[in-house]
Amino acid sequence: MTAALDTLPPEILFKILSFTSPFNPYFGPNRPLYSLAATNRHLHDVVEEYARGLLKKHANIESPNPPTRAFVRRVKWMKWLSTTCWICHRTSRRKAILDPSMTCCDKCDRKTFPKMTMTEAITKHGLSKLDLFTPCILHPNLPPLNTGVYMCMGGYTIMISESDVFARKAYVDSLMGSKAQDMALRRRRVARHDRIAKHMDIEYRNGGWRKAWNFPAHSDANLKTKSLQTQESRDKYVREGLRKEWAEMGINKFAVVDGRGHGEKSKGVSAEEPIELD
């Protein structure tokens, strides 16, 4: 017979509670700690003891023992998460750019989580939006980078983890080989990728690639660029453009995730495998 939750020893319950996102202050009244504490007296006491440990370890706050009505440990913990910088423990309601669930003052955010703007990653490091915001049509198997947005001069600025940018640049450099040091070539490569995205009628916003809706459903002979005039011409441009980019990067069907591949034919190839195009 399976044991009920409230019959488990506190050590196991504490382990279970660690999987209920105790560091996420955005659950509102349906926070797992709140819901579990409302189940019965025993689980209420277990949650309060767990919250006491969190307050002591992370906030250095000693709670009264026994607890009082005026000091509810789980409520105090959630309030601390929302109103205190998790790093320096100073009062703050500012959220970390790369992790909006984390309260972090501006000074600690800059020092602890180095980041750069999307524009800097493109212009200074020669990476295109298709390189940075993955998975995408060019790099379907690459994981996403750690990104965030913040308001600057009335508009949204996309920020990217500095270490992620450096790692992605090293990866792209390994595909480009000796050409990676030619910034003029890299700028032309970025422009080609922008044209591919334009012909796909997509743009990066709100944390993902979205339909841009720049072209009508029917053909438009008034468009100056011939390859943009019809859906068929746009699709053809994208297919040919992607095949050229994949060929230049050495991506082929022998590539695997670790970048080493299998067999003699895979030596020096990319860590990706291109998607099939119709």
Short mmCIF file of C-alpha atoms in Angstrom, two decimals:
data_model
loop_
_atom_site.label_atom_id
_atom_site.label_comp_id
_atom_site.label_asym_id
_atom_site.label_seq_id
_atom_site.Cartn_x
_atom_site.Cartn_y
_atom_site.Cartn_z
CA MET A 1 0.00 0.00 0.00
CA THR A 2 1.35 3.41 -0.98
CA ALA A 3 2.12 5.72 1.93
CA ALA A 4 0.31 9.05 2.11
CA LEU A 5 2.37 12.21 1.72
CA ASP A 6 1.93 13.26 5.33
CA THR A 7 3.29 9.92 6.56
CA LEU A 8 6.72 10.49 5.01
CA PRO A 9 9.59 11.63 7.22
CA PRO A 10 10.46 15.36 7.14
CA GLU A 11 13.79 14.74 5.37
CA ILE A 12 12.01 13.23 2.38
CA LEU A 13 9.32 15.91 2.43
CA PHE A 14 12.01 18.62 2.41
CA LYS A 15 13.53 16.96 -0.66
CA ILE A 16 10.12 16.94 -2.34
CA LEU A 17 9.58 20.60 -1.46
CA SER A 18 12.85 21.51 -3.17
CA PHE A 19 11.18 20.56 -6.47
CA THR A 20 8.21 22.93 -5.97
CA SER A 21 10.06 26.04 -7.25
CA PRO A 22 10.54 27.56 -3.78
CA PHE A 23 12.65 30.34 -5.36
CA ASN A 24 9.95 31.45 -7.78
CA PRO A 25 7.84 34.26 -6.28
CA TYR A 26 5.40 34.43 -9.21
CA PHE A 27 2.88 31.73 -8.41
CA GLY A 28 0.54 34.13 -6.59
CA PRO A 29 -1.94 32.59 -4.13
CA ASN A 30 -1.47 29.16 -5.76
CA ARG A 31 2.16 28.81 -4.74
CA PRO A 32 2.95 25.13 -4.02
CA LEU A 33 4.22 25.95 -0.53
CA TYR A 34 0.96 27.76 0.29
CA SER A 35 -1.24 25.01 -1.13
CA LEU A 36 0.60 22.25 0.69
CA ALA A 37 0.53 24.14 3.99
CA ALA A 38 -3.26 24.42 3.69
CA THR A 39 -3.67 20.64 3.41
CA ASN A 40 -3.43 19.69 7.09
CA ARG A 41 -1.65 20.63 10.30
CA HIS A 42 1.25 18.22 9.83
CA LEU A 43 2.11 19.42 6.32
CA HIS A 44 1.62 23.02 7.48
CA ASP A 45 4.30 22.48 10.13
CA VAL A 46 6.62 20.79 7.63
CA VAL A 47 6.31 23.68 5.15
CA GLU A 48 6.94 26.23 7.91
CA GLU A 49 10.05 24.36 9.03
CA TYR A 50 11.28 24.16 5.45
CA ALA A 51 10.71 27.91 5.02
CA ARG A 52 12.57 28.52 8.29
CA GLY A 53 15.60 26.75 6.84
CA LEU A 54 15.43 28.82 3.65
CA LEU A 55 15.23 32.07 5.61
CA LYS A 56 18.20 31.09 7.76
CA LYS A 57 20.39 29.84 4.93
CA HIS A 58 19.71 32.42 2.23
CA ALA A 59 18.40 35.51 4.04
CA ASN A 60 20.13 35.07 7.41
CA ILE A 61 16.78 35.72 9.11
CA GLU A 62 16.05 34.03 12.41
CA SER A 63 12.36 33.29 12.86
CA PRO A 64 10.69 33.03 16.28
CA ASN A 65 10.39 29.56 17.69
CA PRO A 66 7.64 28.57 18.10
CA PRO A 67 6.23 30.55 15.13
CA THR A 68 3.66 33.27 15.74
CA ARG A 69 0.65 34.53 13.83
CA ALA A 70 2.56 37.71 12.96
CA PHE A 71 5.50 35.79 11.49
CA VAL A 72 4.41 33.22 8.92
CA ARG A 73 7.65 31.79 7.62
CA ARG A 74 6.50 30.83 4.13
CA VAL A 75 5.00 34.31 3.60
CA LYS A 76 8.13 35.96 4.95
CA TRP A 77 10.24 33.88 2.57
CA MET A 78 8.21 34.80 -0.50
CA LYS A 79 8.26 38.47 0.49
CA TRP A 80 12.03 38.33 0.91
CA LEU A 81 12.39 36.82 -2.57
CA SER A 82 10.42 39.68 -4.11
CA THR A 83 11.89 42.63 -2.21
CA THR A 84 15.56 41.75 -1.63
CA CYS A 85 18.51 41.38 -3.99
CA TRP A 86 19.42 37.71 -3.77
CA ILE A 87 23.13 38.46 -4.08
CA CYS A 88 23.91 41.48 -1.89
CA HIS A 89 20.75 41.22 0.27
CA ARG A 90 19.98 44.92 -0.12
CA THR A 91 16.40 46.06 -0.57
CA SER A 92 15.44 45.95 -4.25
CA ARG A 93 12.49 45.10 -6.44
CA ARG A 94 14.47 45.10 -9.67
CA LYS A 95 14.56 41.82 -11.60
CA ALA A 96 17.63 40.32 -13.26
CA ILE A 97 17.57 40.92 -17.01
CA LEU A 98 18.44 37.34 -17.92
CA ASP A 99 16.22 35.80 -15.22
CA PRO A 100 13.05 37.84 -14.47
CA SER A 101 12.15 35.52 -11.57
CA MET A 102 15.26 36.66 -9.67
CA THR A 103 15.34 39.90 -7.68
CA CYS A 104 18.70 41.52 -8.38
CA CYS A 105 19.89 45.12 -8.05
CA ASP A 106 21.50 46.81 -11.05
CA LYS A 107 25.02 46.67 -9.60
CA CYS A 108 24.88 42.94 -8.86
CA ASP A 109 23.22 42.20 -12.18
CA ARG A 110 26.03 43.89 -14.10
CA LYS A 111 28.78 42.30 -12.01
CA THR A 112 27.41 38.78 -11.63
CA PHE A 113 25.75 38.25 -15.01
CA PRO A 114 27.90 39.85 -17.77
CA LYS A 115 25.86 40.46 -20.87
CA MET A 116 25.92 42.41 -24.12
CA THR A 117 23.36 43.87 -26.47
CA MET A 118 22.26 42.07 -29.60
CA THR A 119 23.70 44.93 -31.66
CA GLU A 120 27.12 44.49 -30.04
CA ALA A 121 27.07 40.75 -30.68
CA ILE A 122 26.30 41.40 -34.35
CA THR A 123 28.64 44.31 -35.07
CA LYS A 124 31.59 43.46 -32.82
CA HIS A 125 31.58 39.68 -33.00
CA GLY A 126 30.19 39.15 -36.50
CA LEU A 127 27.27 36.94 -35.53
CA SER A 128 23.94 37.13 -37.32
CA LYS A 129 20.52 36.91 -35.72
CA LEU A 130 20.25 33.40 -37.17
CA ASP A 131 23.47 32.52 -35.33
CA LEU A 132 22.30 34.04 -32.05
CA PHE A 133 18.64 33.13 -31.77
CA THR A 134 18.49 29.39 -32.09
CA PRO A 135 17.06 26.94 -32.86
CA CYS A 136 16.22 28.44 -36.25
CA ILE A 137 16.10 27.53 -39.93
CA LEU A 138 19.90 27.84 -40.27
CA HIS A 139 20.85 26.06 -37.04
CA PRO A 140 17.89 23.79 -36.23
CA ASN A 141 19.77 21.71 -33.65
CA LEU A 142 21.52 24.41 -31.63
CA PRO A 143 20.14 25.23 -28.15
CA PRO A 144 18.86 28.73 -27.30
CA LEU A 145 21.18 31.29 -25.74
CA ASN A 146 20.35 32.96 -22.43
CA THR A 147 18.62 36.22 -23.40
CA GLY A 148 16.54 38.95 -21.81
CA VAL A 149 15.07 42.37 -22.57
CA TYR A 150 14.96 45.68 -20.79
CA MET A 151 13.50 49.10 -21.51
CA CYS A 152 15.97 51.68 -22.82
CA MET A 153 14.98 55.14 -24.08
CA GLY A 154 11.39 54.08 -24.70
CA GLY A 155 12.23 50.86 -26.53
CA TYR A 156 13.16 47.27 -25.77
CA THR A 157 16.81 46.24 -25.94
CA ILE A 158 17.71 42.56 -26.31
CA MET A 159 20.52 41.43 -24.02
CA ILE A 160 22.46 38.17 -24.38
CA SER A 161 24.68 36.38 -21.88
CA GLU A 162 28.29 37.32 -22.63
CA SER A 163 29.60 33.80 -22.07
CA ASP A 164 26.91 32.41 -24.39
CA VAL A 165 27.92 34.86 -27.13
CA PHE A 166 31.58 33.92 -26.79
CA ALA A 167 30.73 30.21 -26.94
CA ARG A 168 28.51 30.69 -30.01
CA LYS A 169 31.22 32.78 -31.71
CA ALA A 170 33.78 30.04 -31.08
CA TYR A 171 31.37 27.52 -32.59
CA VAL A 172 30.70 29.62 -35.69
CA ASP A 173 34.44 30.34 -36.03
CA SER A 174 35.12 26.60 -36.06
CA LEU A 175 32.71 26.25 -38.98
CA MET A 176 34.14 29.20 -40.92
CA GLY A 177 37.76 28.14 -40.50
CA SER A 178 40.35 30.66 -41.69
CA LYS A 179 37.61 32.97 -42.99
CA ALA A 180 36.48 33.68 -39.42
CA GLN A 181 39.12 36.42 -38.99
CA ASP A 182 37.85 38.43 -41.98
CA MET A 183 35.38 40.93 -40.50
CA ALA A 184 34.37 42.23 -43.93
CA LEU A 185 33.39 38.69 -44.90
CA ARG A 186 31.55 38.27 -41.60
CA ARG A 187 29.55 41.44 -42.25
CA ARG A 188 28.58 40.15 -45.68
CA ARG A 189 27.58 36.86 -44.07
CA VAL A 190 25.35 38.69 -41.56
CA ALA A 191 23.74 40.60 -44.45
CA ARG A 192 23.04 37.34 -46.30
CA HIS A 193 21.39 35.88 -43.23
CA ASP A 194 19.26 39.01 -42.85
CA ARG A 195 18.11 38.63 -46.45
CA ILE A 196 17.21 34.99 -45.84
CA ALA A 197 15.10 36.01 -42.84
CA LYS A 198 13.49 38.78 -44.89
CA HIS A 199 12.55 36.35 -47.67
CA MET A 200 11.09 34.02 -45.02
CA ASP A 201 9.08 37.01 -43.74
CA ILE A 202 10.19 36.40 -40.14
CA GLU A 203 11.68 38.56 -37.42
CA TYR A 204 12.94 37.93 -33.91
CA ARG A 205 10.76 39.46 -31.19
CA ASN A 206 9.20 38.51 -27.86
CA GLY A 207 11.73 35.75 -27.33
CA GLY A 208 11.23 33.91 -30.61
CA TRP A 209 11.00 34.03 -34.38
CA ARG A 210 7.64 35.47 -35.46
CA LYS A 211 5.87 36.07 -38.73
CA ALA A 212 6.65 39.62 -39.88
CA TRP A 213 3.69 39.94 -42.29
CA ASN A 214 5.65 42.20 -44.63
CA PHE A 215 4.33 40.61 -47.82
CA PRO A 216 0.78 40.10 -49.13
CA ALA A 217 -0.52 36.62 -49.76
CA HIS A 218 -0.74 37.35 -53.50
CA SER A 219 2.08 38.30 -55.85
CA ASP A 220 3.25 41.91 -55.84
CA ALA A 221 5.09 43.03 -58.98
CA ASN A 222 5.61 46.47 -57.45
CA LEU A 223 8.30 45.14 -55.13
CA LYS A 224 11.69 46.31 -56.43
CA THR A 225 13.50 43.10 -55.51
CA LYS A 226 12.44 40.41 -57.96
CA SER A 227 13.03 37.54 -55.54
CA LEU A 228 10.52 39.10 -53.12
CA GLN A 229 7.65 39.45 -55.57
CA THR A 230 6.05 36.01 -55.19
CA GLN A 231 5.90 33.30 -52.55
CA GLU A 232 7.54 30.89 -54.99
CA SER A 233 10.47 33.23 -55.64
CA ARG A 234 10.91 33.85 -51.92
CA ASP A 235 10.91 30.12 -51.17
CA LYS A 236 13.46 29.50 -53.92
CA TYR A 237 15.73 32.24 -52.56
CA VAL A 238 15.56 30.74 -49.06
CA ARG A 239 16.31 27.20 -50.28
CA GLU A 240 19.29 28.27 -52.35
CA GLY A 241 20.57 30.63 -49.66
CA LEU A 242 20.44 28.00 -46.93
CA ARG A 243 22.17 25.39 -49.06
CA LYS A 244 25.00 27.82 -49.79
CA GLU A 245 25.37 28.68 -46.10
CA TRP A 246 25.35 25.03 -45.05
CA ALA A 247 27.92 24.18 -47.72
CA GLU A 248 30.16 27.04 -46.59
CA MET A 249 29.95 25.84 -42.97
CA GLY A 250 30.62 22.22 -43.91
CA ILE A 251 27.35 20.92 -42.52
CA ASN A 252 26.41 17.50 -43.89
CA LYS A 253 24.46 14.38 -43.00
CA PHE A 254 27.42 12.83 -41.13
CA ALA A 255 27.42 15.56 -38.47
CA VAL A 256 26.43 14.75 -34.89
CA VAL A 257 25.77 16.72 -31.75
CA ASP A 258 29.30 16.47 -30.35
CA GLY A 259 30.77 17.91 -33.55
CA ARG A 260 33.01 14.93 -34.27
CA GLY A 261 30.70 12.83 -36.44
CA HIS A 262 31.08 9.17 -37.34
CA GLY A 263 33.53 7.76 -39.83
CA GLU A 264 36.18 9.27 -42.07
CA LYS A 265 33.72 11.35 -44.09
CA SER A 266 32.66 13.32 -41.03
CA LYS A 267 36.05 14.72 -40.04
CA GLY A 268 35.98 18.47 -39.57
CA VAL A 269 32.26 18.84 -40.16
CA SER A 270 29.73 20.78 -38.16
CA ALA A 271 27.89 19.63 -35.05
CA GLU A 272 24.59 19.96 -36.88
CA GLU A 273 22.57 18.28 -39.54
CA PRO A 274 20.55 20.49 -41.91
CA ILE A 275 16.84 20.06 -42.19
CA GLU A 276 15.39 18.77 -45.43
CA LEU A 277 13.99 21.39 -47.78
CA ASP A 278 11.14 20.69 -50.17
#
